[in-house]
CSV table of C-alpha atoms in Angstrom, one decimal:
chain,number,residue,atom,x,y,z
A,1,MET,CA,0.0,0.0,0.0
A,2,PHE,CA,2.9,2.4,0.7
A,3,PHE,CA,6.4,2.5,-0.6
A,4,ARG,CA,9.2,0.0,-0.6
A,5,ARG,CA,11.9,0.7,1.8
A,6,LEU,CA,14.2,3.5,0.6
A,7,SER,CA,17.2,2.8,2.7
A,8,MET,CA,19.7,5.6,3.4
A,9,THR,CA,22.3,3.1,4.4
A,10,VAL,CA,24.7,1.3,2.0
A,11,VAL,CA,24.8,-2.3,2.9
A,12,GLY,CA,28.1,-4.1,2.5
A,13,MET,CA,30.0,-1.0,1.4
A,14,CYS,CA,33.8,-1.6,1.4
A,15,LEU,CA,35.8,1.6,2.1
A,16,LEU,CA,39.3,1.7,0.6
A,17,ALA,CA,42.1,3.6,2.2
A,18,ALA,CA,42.4,7.1,0.8
A,19,PRO,CA,45.7,8.1,-0.9
A,20,ALA,CA,47.8,10.5,1.1
A,21,THR,CA,47.1,13.3,-1.4
A,22,ALA,CA,43.4,13.2,-0.5
A,23,TRP,CA,44.3,14.5,3.0
A,24,ALA,CA,46.8,17.2,1.9
A,25,SER,CA,46.0,20.5,3.4
A,26,SER,CA,46.5,22.2,0.1
A,27,ALA,CA,43.9,20.1,-1.7
A,28,PRO,CA,40.5,21.8,-2.4
A,29,SER,CA,37.7,21.1,0.0
A,30,PHE,CA,34.5,19.7,-1.3
A,31,ILE,CA,32.8,19.8,2.1
A,32,ASP,CA,31.3,23.2,3.0
A,33,VAL,CA,30.5,23.9,6.7
A,34,SER,CA,29.6,27.6,6.3
A,35,GLU,CA,26.0,26.8,7.5
A,36,LEU,CA,27.1,24.6,10.4
A,37,ASN,CA,25.3,26.8,13.0
A,38,ASN,CA,22.0,25.7,11.3
A,39,GLY,CA,23.0,22.1,11.3
A,40,ILE,CA,23.7,21.9,7.6
A,41,VAL,CA,26.7,20.7,5.6
A,42,LYS,CA,27.0,21.2,1.8
A,43,VAL,CA,29.0,19.0,-0.6
A,44,GLN,CA,30.3,19.6,-4.1
A,45,HIS,CA,31.0,16.9,-6.7
A,46,HIS,CA,34.6,15.8,-6.7
A,47,HIS,CA,34.6,15.6,-10.5
A,48,SER,CA,32.4,18.0,-12.4
A,49,ALA,CA,33.6,17.0,-15.9
A,50,GLN,CA,32.0,13.6,-15.9
A,51,PRO,CA,29.2,11.9,-13.9
A,52,VAL,CA,30.5,9.8,-11.1
A,53,ASN,CA,28.8,7.9,-8.3
A,54,GLU,CA,29.6,9.7,-5.1
A,55,LYS,CA,28.1,9.5,-1.7
A,56,VAL,CA,28.3,11.4,1.6
A,57,LYS,CA,28.6,9.5,4.9
A,58,ILE,CA,27.7,11.4,8.0
A,59,THR,CA,28.5,9.8,11.4
A,60,LYS,CA,27.7,10.6,15.0
A,61,ASP,CA,27.8,8.3,18.0
A,62,ASN,CA,28.1,5.2,15.8
A,63,GLN,CA,25.0,6.2,13.7
A,64,ASN,CA,25.6,6.4,10.0
A,65,PHE,CA,23.6,8.3,7.3
A,66,TYR,CA,24.5,7.8,3.6
A,67,TYR,CA,23.3,10.2,0.9
A,68,SER,CA,23.9,10.2,-2.9
A,69,VAL,CA,25.6,13.3,-4.2
A,70,LYS,CA,23.3,14.6,-6.9
A,71,ASP,CA,21.5,18.0,-6.9
A,72,ASN,CA,20.9,20.4,-4.0
A,73,ASN,CA,23.6,18.7,-1.9
A,74,ARG,CA,22.6,20.0,1.5
A,75,PHE,CA,22.6,17.5,4.3
A,76,PRO,CA,21.4,17.7,7.9
A,77,LEU,CA,23.2,17.1,11.1
A,78,GLN,CA,20.0,16.1,12.9
A,79,LEU,CA,21.3,14.1,15.9
A,80,GLY,CA,21.9,17.1,18.1
A,81,ASP,CA,25.0,19.0,19.2
A,82,GLY,CA,28.3,17.2,19.3
A,83,LYS,CA,31.0,15.8,17.0
A,84,TYR,CA,30.1,14.6,13.5
A,85,THR,CA,32.4,13.1,10.8
A,86,ILE,CA,31.5,14.0,7.2
A,87,THR,CA,33.1,11.8,4.5
A,88,LEU,CA,32.9,12.2,0.7
A,89,LEU,CA,33.1,8.8,-1.0
A,90,GLN,CA,33.6,7.9,-4.6
A,91,HIS,CA,32.6,4.7,-6.2
A,92,VAL,CA,35.5,2.5,-7.5
A,93,ALA,CA,34.0,-0.8,-8.5
A,94,ASN,CA,31.2,-3.2,-7.3
A,95,ASN,CA,30.6,-2.2,-3.6
A,96,LYS,CA,34.0,-0.5,-3.2
A,97,TYR,CA,34.2,3.2,-2.4
A,98,ARG,CA,37.3,5.3,-1.7
A,99,SER,CA,37.3,8.3,0.6
A,100,ILE,CA,37.9,11.6,-1.2
A,101,GLU,CA,37.7,13.9,1.9
A,102,SER,CA,36.8,13.6,5.5
A,103,LYS,CA,36.1,16.4,8.0
A,104,GLU,CA,35.2,16.4,11.7
A,105,VAL,CA,33.0,19.2,13.0
A,106,ASN,CA,31.6,20.1,16.4
A,107,LEU,CA,28.0,21.2,16.1
A,108,THR,CA,26.6,23.8,18.5
A,109,ALA,CA,23.4,24.7,16.7
A,110,SER,CA,21.7,28.1,17.0
A,111,SER,CA,18.7,26.2,18.4
A,112,PRO,CA,17.5,22.5,18.7
A,113,GLN,CA,15.0,23.2,16.0
A,114,ALA,CA,17.3,25.0,13.6
A,115,VAL,CA,18.2,22.0,11.4
A,116,PHE,CA,14.5,21.2,10.9
A,117,LEU,CA,13.9,24.7,9.3
A,118,GLN,CA,16.4,24.3,6.5
A,119,PRO,CA,16.1,23.1,2.9
A,120,ILE,CA,18.0,19.8,2.5
A,121,GLN,CA,18.4,17.5,-0.5
A,122,MET,CA,15.2,15.4,0.2
A,123,ILE,CA,13.2,18.5,1.4
A,124,TYR,CA,14.4,21.1,-1.0
A,125,TRP,CA,12.7,24.5,-1.3
A,126,ASN,CA,13.6,28.1,-1.7
A,127,ASP,CA,11.7,31.4,-2.1
A,128,LYS,CA,11.0,30.7,-5.7
A,129,THR,CA,9.5,27.2,-5.4
A,130,ASN,CA,5.8,26.8,-6.1
A,131,ALA,CA,5.4,24.9,-2.8
A,132,THR,CA,6.7,28.0,-0.9
A,133,ALA,CA,4.3,30.3,-2.7
A,134,LYS,CA,1.3,27.9,-2.0
A,135,ALA,CA,2.3,27.7,1.6
A,136,ARG,CA,2.5,31.5,1.9
A,137,GLU,CA,-1.0,31.8,0.2
A,138,LEU,CA,-2.5,29.2,2.6
A,139,THR,CA,-1.2,30.7,5.8
A,140,LYS,CA,-1.8,34.4,5.0
A,141,GLY,CA,-3.5,36.1,7.9
A,142,LEU,CA,-3.2,33.1,10.2
A,143,LYS,CA,-1.7,33.8,13.7
A,144,THR,CA,-0.6,30.6,15.3
A,145,ASP,CA,1.7,27.8,14.0
A,146,LYS,CA,-1.0,25.2,14.7
A,147,GLU,CA,-3.4,27.2,12.5
A,148,LYS,CA,-0.8,27.3,9.7
A,149,VAL,CA,-0.1,23.6,10.1
A,150,GLN,CA,-3.8,22.8,9.9
A,151,ALA,CA,-4.2,24.9,6.7
A,152,ILE,CA,-1.3,23.3,4.9
A,153,TYR,CA,-2.3,19.8,6.1
A,154,ASN,CA,-5.9,20.3,4.8
A,155,TYR,CA,-4.5,21.3,1.4
A,156,VAL,CA,-2.1,18.4,1.1
A,157,ILE,CA,-4.6,15.7,2.1
A,158,GLN,CA,-7.3,17.0,-0.2
A,159,ASN,CA,-5.1,17.8,-3.2
A,160,VAL,CA,-2.5,15.0,-3.4
A,161,GLN,CA,-3.4,11.4,-4.2
A,162,TYR,CA,-1.4,8.3,-3.5
A,163,ASP,CA,0.4,7.0,-6.6
A,164,TYR,CA,0.3,3.2,-6.3
A,165,ALA,CA,2.1,2.6,-9.6
A,166,LYS,CA,5.0,4.8,-8.5
A,167,ALA,CA,5.2,2.9,-5.2
A,168,ASN,CA,5.9,-0.3,-7.2
A,169,GLN,CA,8.6,1.3,-9.4
A,170,VAL,CA,10.5,3.6,-7.1
A,171,THR,CA,14.2,2.8,-6.5
A,172,SER,CA,16.4,3.4,-3.4
A,173,GLU,CA,18.1,6.3,-5.2
A,174,TYR,CA,14.8,8.3,-5.5
A,175,ILE,CA,14.7,11.8,-4.1
A,176,PRO,CA,11.4,13.8,-4.0
A,177,SER,CA,10.8,17.0,-5.8
A,178,VAL,CA,8.3,19.1,-3.8
A,179,ASP,CA,7.2,21.1,-6.9
A,180,ALA,CA,6.8,18.0,-9.0
A,181,THR,CA,4.5,16.5,-6.3
A,182,LEU,CA,2.6,19.7,-6.0
A,183,THR,CA,2.1,20.0,-9.8
A,184,ALA,CA,1.3,16.3,-10.4
A,185,GLY,CA,-1.0,16.2,-7.3
A,186,GLN,CA,0.1,12.7,-6.6
A,187,GLY,CA,3.0,10.8,-5.0
A,188,ILE,CA,4.2,8.2,-2.6
A,189,CYS,CA,4.4,8.7,1.2
A,190,TYR,CA,8.0,10.0,0.8
A,191,ASP,CA,6.6,12.7,-1.5
A,192,TYR,CA,3.8,13.6,0.8
A,193,ALA,CA,6.2,13.9,3.8
A,194,SER,CA,8.8,15.9,1.8
A,195,LEU,CA,6.2,18.3,0.4
A,196,PHE,CA,4.5,18.9,3.8
A,197,ALA,CA,7.8,19.5,5.5
A,198,ALA,CA,9.0,21.9,2.8
A,199,MET,CA,5.8,24.0,3.0
A,200,LEU,CA,6.0,24.2,6.8
A,201,ARG,CA,9.7,25.0,6.9
A,202,SER,CA,9.3,27.7,4.3
A,203,GLN,CA,6.9,29.4,6.8
A,204,GLY,CA,9.2,29.1,9.7
A,205,ILE,CA,7.7,26.0,11.3
A,206,PRO,CA,10.2,23.2,12.2
A,207,ALA,CA,9.2,19.9,10.5
A,208,LYS,CA,10.9,16.5,10.4
A,209,LEU,CA,10.6,14.0,7.7
A,210,VAL,CA,10.4,10.6,9.5
A,211,MET,CA,10.8,7.1,8.2
A,212,GLY,CA,9.9,3.8,9.8
A,213,ARG,CA,6.8,1.8,10.6
A,214,LYS,CA,3.2,2.3,11.4
A,215,ASN,CA,1.4,-0.3,13.4
A,216,ASP,CA,-1.3,-1.1,10.8
A,217,ILE,CA,0.9,-0.7,7.6
A,218,PRO,CA,3.1,-3.6,6.6
A,219,GLN,CA,5.3,-1.6,4.3
A,220,TYR,CA,8.0,0.9,5.2
A,221,HIS,CA,6.4,4.3,5.7
A,222,ALA,CA,7.2,8.1,5.8
A,223,TRP,CA,5.4,10.8,7.8
A,224,ASN,CA,6.2,14.0,9.7
A,225,GLU,CA,6.8,15.4,13.1
A,226,ILE,CA,6.0,19.1,13.5
A,227,TYR,CA,7.1,21.5,16.3
A,228,LEU,CA,4.5,23.8,17.8
A,229,LYS,CA,6.2,26.7,19.6
A,230,GLU,CA,2.9,27.7,21.4
A,231,THR,CA,2.8,24.4,23.3
A,232,ASN,CA,6.5,23.5,23.0
A,233,GLU,CA,5.8,20.0,21.6
A,234,TRP,CA,6.4,17.9,18.6
A,235,ILE,CA,3.2,16.4,17.1
A,236,THR,CA,2.9,13.4,14.7
A,237,VAL,CA,1.1,14.1,11.4
A,238,ASP,CA,0.6,11.5,8.6
A,239,THR,CA,-0.7,13.2,5.4
A,240,THR,CA,-0.4,10.1,3.3
A,241,TYR,CA,-2.6,8.0,5.6
A,242,ASP,CA,-5.1,10.8,6.0
A,243,SER,CA,-5.4,11.6,2.3
A,244,ILE,CA,-6.4,8.1,1.6
A,245,MET,CA,-8.9,8.2,4.5
A,246,VAL,CA,-10.4,11.5,3.3
A,247,LYS,CA,-10.9,10.1,-0.2
A,248,GLY,CA,-12.7,7.3,1.5
A,249,THR,CA,-15.1,9.8,3.1
A,250,LYS,CA,-13.6,9.5,6.6
A,251,LYS,CA,-12.6,12.5,8.6
A,252,PRO,CA,-9.2,11.8,10.3
A,253,ALA,CA,-7.7,13.7,13.2
A,254,MET,CA,-4.6,15.6,12.2
A,255,ILE,CA,-2.5,14.8,15.3
A,256,LYS,CA,-1.7,11.1,15.5
A,257,ASN,CA,-0.9,8.9,18.5
A,258,LYS,CA,2.9,8.6,18.6
A,259,SER,CA,2.7,5.1,20.0
A,260,GLU,CA,1.3,3.9,16.6
A,261,TYR,CA,4.6,4.7,14.9
A,262,VAL,CA,8.2,3.3,15.2
A,263,ILE,CA,10.9,5.8,14.1
A,264,GLU,CA,13.9,4.4,12.3
A,265,LYS,CA,15.3,7.6,10.6
A,266,GLN,CA,14.5,11.2,10.8
A,267,TYR,CA,15.7,14.2,8.7
């Protein structure tokens, strides 16, 4: 019913030792930490002349996150303050990757919610995206964050349909486009969660994209957690689930019971 697991981990990856030149201080850096105070690192392609398979590995406290280097290469440091290691990897052959550059950083974020306000690769938006304009239109004149969340939520569940065909075809390399989802009016749960998060973040409301399990859904799933400053709490919202219920003439409650969900990854 929902999407096949899109794992951010690389199973069985073999890392080769980097040549000494990769660590030379005079070598150009492909890892940009200029937005570190917002919990963001940016990465450039090591080779721009030809397409290559590159990944970013971000590690904190023995937790690893892997991302493909494609477009909008902005990646979150979402595990709180502390030491992170960011490594740029280049594919060599089969499951072998070599390290191009590695950098250790100590994060002291401007606020615990800062990282969940930023555009990142899987939740990419800016002032010119259509999703941002629609969110601005929907929230005009509204006072509280909860009112704004409700308005955007209502729009998403009523105007985006679940794409069952796409769910059967999507690959592990898939990255959502919020404007493509908005324009098409359909998507998988990853698309719903990305679009909803982008629209909220663009209006200054912290939002997480969460992946894991729901108690009554056998497939891997994606949903959101939203921070409400008025009550100082994170609420669980599942636009995919509710859009299907609404189209079946049911009226779901926006805020879900957290105990019905098991979080595996959050961004």
